[in-house]
mmCIF file of C-alpha atoms in Angstrom:
data_model
loop_
_atom_site.group_PDB
_atom_site.id
_atom_site.type_symbol
_atom_site.label_atom_id
_atom_site.label_comp_id
_atom_site.label_asym_id
_atom_site.label_seq_id
_atom_site.Cartn_x
_atom_site.Cartn_y
_atom_site.Cartn_z
ATOM 1 C CA UNK A 10 1.502 -7.202 20.964
ATOM 2 C CA UNK A 11 -1.055 -4.812 21.227
ATOM 3 C CA UNK A 12 0.503 -1.928 19.464
ATOM 4 C CA UNK A 13 1.864 1.615 20.058
ATOM 5 C CA UNK A 14 -0.780 3.638 20.903
ATOM 6 C CA UNK A 15 -1.351 7.468 21.044
ATOM 7 C CA UNK A 16 -3.792 9.801 23.226
ATOM 8 C CA UNK A 17 -5.664 12.226 22.304
ATOM 9 C CA UNK A 18 -6.224 11.076 18.878
ATOM 10 C CA UNK A 19 -7.717 14.906 18.174
ATOM 11 C CA UNK A 20 -6.742 17.833 19.912
ATOM 12 C CA UNK A 21 -7.736 21.547 19.463
ATOM 13 C CA UNK A 22 -6.171 24.386 21.108
ATOM 14 C CA UNK A 23 -5.953 28.061 20.961
ATOM 15 C CA UNK A 24 -2.990 30.215 20.184
ATOM 16 C CA UNK A 25 -0.742 30.051 23.656
ATOM 17 C CA UNK A 26 -2.418 27.488 25.281
ATOM 18 C CA UNK A 27 -0.155 24.483 26.541
ATOM 19 C CA UNK A 28 -1.037 20.681 24.811
ATOM 20 C CA UNK A 29 0.610 17.149 25.890
ATOM 21 C CA UNK A 30 0.202 14.051 24.005
ATOM 22 C CA UNK A 31 1.158 10.850 25.332
ATOM 23 C CA UNK A 32 2.070 7.530 23.780
ATOM 24 C CA UNK A 33 2.287 4.130 24.916
ATOM 25 C CA UNK A 34 4.933 2.064 22.676
ATOM 26 C CA UNK A 35 4.908 -1.722 22.961
ATOM 27 C CA UNK A 36 6.168 -2.942 25.269
ATOM 28 C CA UNK A 37 8.860 -5.046 24.997
ATOM 29 C CA UNK A 38 10.307 -2.025 23.107
ATOM 30 C CA UNK A 39 13.599 0.095 24.157
ATOM 31 C CA UNK A 40 13.528 2.663 21.466
ATOM 32 C CA UNK A 41 10.496 4.970 21.022
ATOM 33 C CA UNK A 42 9.988 8.103 18.333
ATOM 34 C CA UNK A 43 8.584 11.147 17.655
ATOM 35 C CA UNK A 44 7.715 12.074 14.337
ATOM 36 C CA UNK A 45 5.911 15.395 12.850
ATOM 37 C CA UNK A 46 3.661 14.715 9.709
ATOM 38 C CA UNK A 47 2.021 17.871 7.989
ATOM 39 C CA UNK A 48 -0.611 17.989 5.046
ATOM 40 C CA UNK A 49 1.416 15.978 1.891
ATOM 41 C CA UNK A 50 4.506 15.611 3.467
ATOM 42 C CA UNK A 51 6.399 12.688 4.971
ATOM 43 C CA UNK A 52 6.655 12.027 8.854
ATOM 44 C CA UNK A 53 9.732 14.197 9.790
ATOM 45 C CA UNK A 54 11.897 13.095 12.941
ATOM 46 C CA UNK A 55 11.596 14.667 15.948
ATOM 47 C CA UNK A 56 13.594 13.020 18.918
ATOM 48 C CA UNK A 57 13.699 9.756 19.897
ATOM 49 C CA UNK A 58 14.837 7.986 23.447
ATOM 50 C CA UNK A 59 16.527 4.476 24.395
ATOM 51 C CA UNK A 60 14.749 3.905 27.364
ATOM 52 C CA UNK A 61 14.271 6.710 29.244
ATOM 53 C CA UNK A 62 17.526 8.509 27.989
ATOM 54 C CA UNK A 63 16.130 11.125 25.098
ATOM 55 C CA UNK A 64 19.188 10.813 23.026
ATOM 56 C CA UNK A 65 18.669 12.832 20.027
ATOM 57 C CA UNK A 66 16.859 15.642 19.183
ATOM 58 C CA UNK A 67 16.031 17.531 15.956
ATOM 59 C CA UNK A 68 16.636 20.939 15.093
ATOM 60 C CA UNK A 69 12.886 20.942 14.195
ATOM 61 C CA UNK A 70 12.324 20.370 17.821
ATOM 62 C CA UNK A 71 12.628 24.421 19.056
ATOM 63 C CA UNK A 72 12.177 25.113 23.109
ATOM 64 C CA UNK A 73 8.645 25.238 23.196
ATOM 65 C CA UNK A 74 8.545 21.316 22.462
ATOM 66 C CA UNK A 75 9.730 19.165 25.190
ATOM 67 C CA UNK A 76 9.489 15.196 25.777
ATOM 68 C CA UNK A 77 10.027 12.772 28.424
ATOM 69 C CA UNK A 78 10.449 9.119 29.390
ATOM 70 C CA UNK A 79 10.384 9.102 32.977
ATOM 71 C CA UNK A 80 10.757 5.632 33.299
ATOM 72 C CA UNK A 81 11.407 4.023 29.904
ATOM 73 C CA UNK A 82 8.220 3.217 29.227
ATOM 74 C CA UNK A 83 5.534 5.552 28.016
ATOM 75 C CA UNK A 84 6.407 9.313 26.693
ATOM 76 C CA UNK A 85 4.588 12.446 26.817
ATOM 77 C CA UNK A 86 5.695 15.588 24.411
ATOM 78 C CA UNK A 87 4.274 18.884 25.854
ATOM 79 C CA UNK A 88 4.031 22.113 23.189
ATOM 80 C CA UNK A 89 4.134 25.270 25.233
ATOM 81 C CA UNK A 90 2.662 28.490 23.745
ATOM 82 C CA UNK A 91 1.450 26.422 20.547
ATOM 83 C CA UNK A 92 1.486 28.455 17.546
ATOM 84 C CA UNK A 93 -0.683 28.047 14.605
ATOM 85 C CA UNK A 94 2.406 26.373 12.545
ATOM 86 C CA UNK A 95 2.406 23.482 15.365
ATOM 87 C CA UNK A 96 -0.741 22.123 13.572
ATOM 88 C CA UNK A 97 0.150 18.699 12.525
ATOM 89 C CA UNK A 98 -0.254 15.243 13.449
ATOM 90 C CA UNK A 99 2.363 14.071 15.972
ATOM 91 C CA UNK A 100 3.312 10.391 15.166
ATOM 92 C CA UNK A 101 4.659 8.150 17.972
ATOM 93 C CA UNK A 102 6.806 4.750 17.148
ATOM 94 C CA UNK A 103 8.577 2.119 18.577
ATOM 95 C CA UNK A 104 11.431 -0.513 18.049
ATOM 96 C CA UNK A 105 13.387 -3.015 19.567
ATOM 97 C CA UNK A 106 17.226 -1.876 19.956
ATOM 98 C CA UNK A 107 18.706 -5.643 19.012
ATOM 99 C CA UNK A 108 18.443 -5.104 14.740
ATOM 100 C CA UNK A 109 19.838 -2.003 14.015
ATOM 101 C CA UNK A 110 18.292 -1.034 10.791
ATOM 102 C CA UNK A 111 16.644 -4.081 10.249
ATOM 103 C CA UNK A 112 14.404 -3.580 13.021
ATOM 104 C CA UNK A 113 11.224 -1.833 11.773
ATOM 105 C CA UNK A 114 9.384 0.977 13.692
ATOM 106 C CA UNK A 115 6.121 0.505 14.181
ATOM 107 C CA UNK A 116 3.620 3.653 14.211
ATOM 108 C CA UNK A 117 0.869 4.591 16.781
ATOM 109 C CA UNK A 118 -2.297 6.481 14.964
ATOM 110 C CA UNK A 119 -1.138 9.675 15.753
ATOM 111 C CA UNK A 120 -2.553 12.648 17.443
ATOM 112 C CA UNK A 121 -4.163 15.281 15.589
ATOM 113 C CA UNK A 122 -2.987 18.937 16.589
ATOM 114 C CA UNK A 123 -5.436 21.639 15.957
ATOM 115 C CA UNK A 124 -4.170 25.141 16.410
ATOM 116 C CA UNK A 125 -6.826 28.404 16.223
ATOM 117 C CA UNK B 17 22.742 13.453 4.443
ATOM 118 C CA UNK B 18 20.190 10.545 3.964
ATOM 119 C CA UNK B 19 17.190 11.269 1.917
ATOM 120 C CA UNK B 20 14.488 9.597 -0.092
ATOM 121 C CA UNK B 21 12.655 11.273 -2.921
ATOM 122 C CA UNK B 22 9.357 9.499 -4.446
ATOM 123 C CA UNK B 23 7.571 10.192 -7.325
ATOM 124 C CA UNK B 24 4.400 12.602 -6.756
ATOM 125 C CA UNK B 25 0.957 11.493 -6.755
ATOM 126 C CA UNK B 26 -1.766 11.224 -6.573
ATOM 127 C CA UNK B 27 -2.453 8.621 -8.955
ATOM 128 C CA UNK B 28 -5.328 6.933 -9.950
ATOM 129 C CA UNK B 29 -6.040 3.302 -11.481
ATOM 130 C CA UNK B 30 -8.330 1.264 -12.560
ATOM 131 C CA UNK B 31 -8.807 -1.862 -10.418
ATOM 132 C CA UNK B 32 -6.435 -4.673 -11.977
ATOM 133 C CA UNK B 33 -4.105 -2.156 -13.508
ATOM 134 C CA UNK B 34 -0.511 -2.476 -12.909
ATOM 135 C CA UNK B 35 1.337 -0.204 -10.220
ATOM 136 C CA UNK B 36 4.651 0.957 -10.040
ATOM 137 C CA UNK B 37 5.700 3.799 -7.656
ATOM 138 C CA UNK B 38 9.242 5.580 -7.950
ATOM 139 C CA UNK B 39 11.528 5.518 -5.151
ATOM 140 C CA UNK B 40 15.133 6.464 -5.145
ATOM 141 C CA UNK B 41 17.507 7.500 -2.041
ATOM 142 C CA UNK B 42 21.068 8.857 -1.402
ATOM 143 C CA UNK B 43 22.571 7.903 1.987
ATOM 144 C CA UNK B 44 25.712 7.705 3.813
ATOM 145 C CA UNK B 45 26.692 3.993 4.357
ATOM 146 C CA UNK B 46 24.182 0.640 3.403
ATOM 147 C CA UNK B 47 20.695 1.747 4.267
ATOM 148 C CA UNK B 48 17.718 -0.823 5.213
ATOM 149 C CA UNK B 49 14.785 0.302 2.968
ATOM 150 C CA UNK B 50 10.756 0.007 3.714
ATOM 151 C CA UNK B 51 7.521 0.839 2.293
ATOM 152 C CA UNK B 52 4.634 1.875 4.676
ATOM 153 C CA UNK B 53 1.582 2.251 3.939
ATOM 154 C CA UNK B 54 -1.381 4.830 5.424
ATOM 155 C CA UNK B 55 -4.874 4.030 5.138
ATOM 156 C CA UNK B 56 -7.548 6.507 5.489
ATOM 157 C CA UNK B 57 -7.952 7.470 9.411
ATOM 158 C CA UNK B 58 -5.282 4.914 10.321
ATOM 159 C CA UNK B 59 -1.697 5.195 11.231
ATOM 160 C CA UNK B 60 1.863 3.838 9.337
ATOM 161 C CA UNK B 61 2.477 0.198 8.887
ATOM 162 C CA UNK B 62 5.127 -1.199 7.483
ATOM 163 C CA UNK B 63 4.068 -3.062 4.358
ATOM 164 C CA UNK B 64 7.556 -4.540 3.052
ATOM 165 C CA UNK B 65 11.602 -3.845 3.990
ATOM 166 C CA UNK B 66 14.592 -4.842 2.086
ATOM 167 C CA UNK B 67 18.114 -5.129 4.002
ATOM 168 C CA UNK B 68 20.583 -5.201 1.522
ATOM 169 C CA UNK B 69 21.362 -5.067 -2.551
ATOM 170 C CA UNK B 70 19.294 -7.174 -4.561
ATOM 171 C CA UNK B 71 16.722 -8.109 -1.743
ATOM 172 C CA UNK B 72 13.292 -8.131 -3.160
ATOM 173 C CA UNK B 73 10.783 -7.296 -0.162
ATOM 174 C CA UNK B 74 7.069 -8.853 -0.945
ATOM 175 C CA UNK B 75 3.512 -8.247 0.919
ATOM 176 C CA UNK B 76 0.102 -8.658 -0.127
ATOM 177 C CA UNK B 77 1.257 -8.879 -3.840
ATOM 178 C CA UNK B 78 3.795 -5.586 -3.412
ATOM 179 C CA UNK B 79 7.147 -5.984 -3.936
ATOM 180 C CA UNK B 80 10.172 -3.533 -4.053
ATOM 181 C CA UNK B 81 13.502 -4.721 -4.952
ATOM 182 C CA UNK B 82 16.903 -3.100 -3.703
ATOM 183 C CA UNK B 83 18.751 -1.869 -6.793
ATOM 184 C CA UNK B 84 22.270 -0.636 -5.346
ATOM 185 C CA UNK B 85 23.447 0.620 -8.232
ATOM 186 C CA UNK B 86 20.515 2.665 -8.935
ATOM 187 C CA UNK B 87 20.073 3.869 -5.695
ATOM 188 C CA UNK B 88 16.273 2.715 -6.303
ATOM 189 C CA UNK B 89 13.390 0.442 -4.311
ATOM 190 C CA UNK B 90 10.505 1.020 -6.170
ATOM 191 C CA UNK B 91 7.107 -0.446 -5.627
ATOM 192 C CA UNK B 92 5.251 -2.541 -8.122
ATOM 193 C CA UNK B 93 1.662 -4.238 -7.875
ATOM 194 C CA UNK B 94 0.897 -6.345 -11.194
ATOM 195 C CA UNK B 95 -2.921 -6.058 -9.992
ATOM 196 C CA UNK B 96 -4.501 -3.233 -7.968
ATOM 197 C CA UNK B 97 -7.370 -3.742 -5.603
ATOM 198 C CA UNK B 98 -10.082 -0.457 -4.945
ATOM 199 C CA UNK B 99 -8.569 -1.921 -0.806
ATOM 200 C CA UNK B 100 -4.962 -0.649 -1.823
ATOM 201 C CA UNK B 101 -6.200 3.156 -2.065
ATOM 202 C CA UNK B 102 -3.631 4.678 0.429
ATOM 203 C CA UNK B 103 -0.706 7.082 0.830
ATOM 204 C CA UNK B 104 2.491 4.932 -0.283
ATOM 205 C CA UNK B 105 5.190 6.314 1.879
ATOM 206 C CA UNK B 106 9.465 5.241 1.123
ATOM 207 C CA UNK B 107 11.975 5.136 3.377
ATOM 208 C CA UNK B 108 15.437 4.512 4.801
ATOM 209 C CA UNK B 109 17.343 3.757 8.002
ATOM 210 C CA UNK B 110 21.203 3.581 8.662
ATOM 211 C CA UNK B 111 23.436 3.525 11.012
ATOM 212 C CA UNK B 112 23.852 7.526 10.568
ATOM 213 C CA UNK B 113 20.582 8.425 11.059
ATOM 214 C CA UNK B 114 20.039 8.743 15.313
ATOM 215 C CA UNK B 115 18.560 5.617 16.421
ATOM 216 C CA UNK B 116 18.071 4.234 13.027
ATOM 217 C CA UNK B 117 15.065 6.515 12.567
ATOM 218 C CA UNK B 118 13.556 6.561 9.875
ATOM 219 C CA UNK B 119 14.105 9.041 6.594
ATOM 220 C CA UNK B 120 10.567 9.066 5.088
ATOM 221 C CA UNK B 121 10.017 10.190 1.380
ATOM 222 C CA UNK B 122 6.425 12.870 0.756
ATOM 223 C CA UNK B 123 4.407 10.062 0.391
ATOM 224 C CA UNK B 124 2.495 9.252 -3.012
ATOM 225 C CA UNK B 125 -1.546 9.145 -2.813
ATOM 226 C CA UNK B 126 -3.173 6.069 -4.729
ATOM 227 C CA UNK B 127 -6.237 5.699 -5.242
ATOM 228 C CA UNK B 128 -7.348 2.910 -7.342
ATOM 229 C CA UNK B 129 -11.400 3.073 -9.027
ATOM 230 C CA UNK B 130 -13.825 0.225 -9.440
#
């Protein structure tokens, strides 16, 4: 178990630019989640995948955000035309299907995005 | 909808003091409850969990009991250490959450001083 890894750890970009983050889940986990965390707040759910299918998207995920998990392994989260309000920590998590609510989510260390 | 409310921090304690961080929840069904911890510069780590009423989760000296009658899952530790300084998040999951995703509280920052 090598854990969930996210890349990059930090990203600074100028307003209006596009950014893409990558997440590699724990290899045997078929559920993958993206969360956003701002300062002083708990993580907020953005979207999740079961295998390669994106099954739910939060209303927080505007049309500038898109996520993919093309082969049911790693996932990417792209933000187009970034805005200063997009500055946050973006967290990826994975879990296995079998245990339902009893299967804890395993989180990566996150990608901190700063939009200037 | 599902939600979690936890006490606001920051909480500052002296080493060896008793810790309580309050957490209450609102849920559609019968959720599983979790405490996650985030140490400085690190990702969220599962600290403990409880999956049904009256269950007690425990790990590293921390405990929390699932109280259905009071919809609570308070985190306790009898004697905190400087190394326990972190942000603690209470969370829940149940069938009504997409893919059993977690609903988190806002987090409680704990600082333990020598």
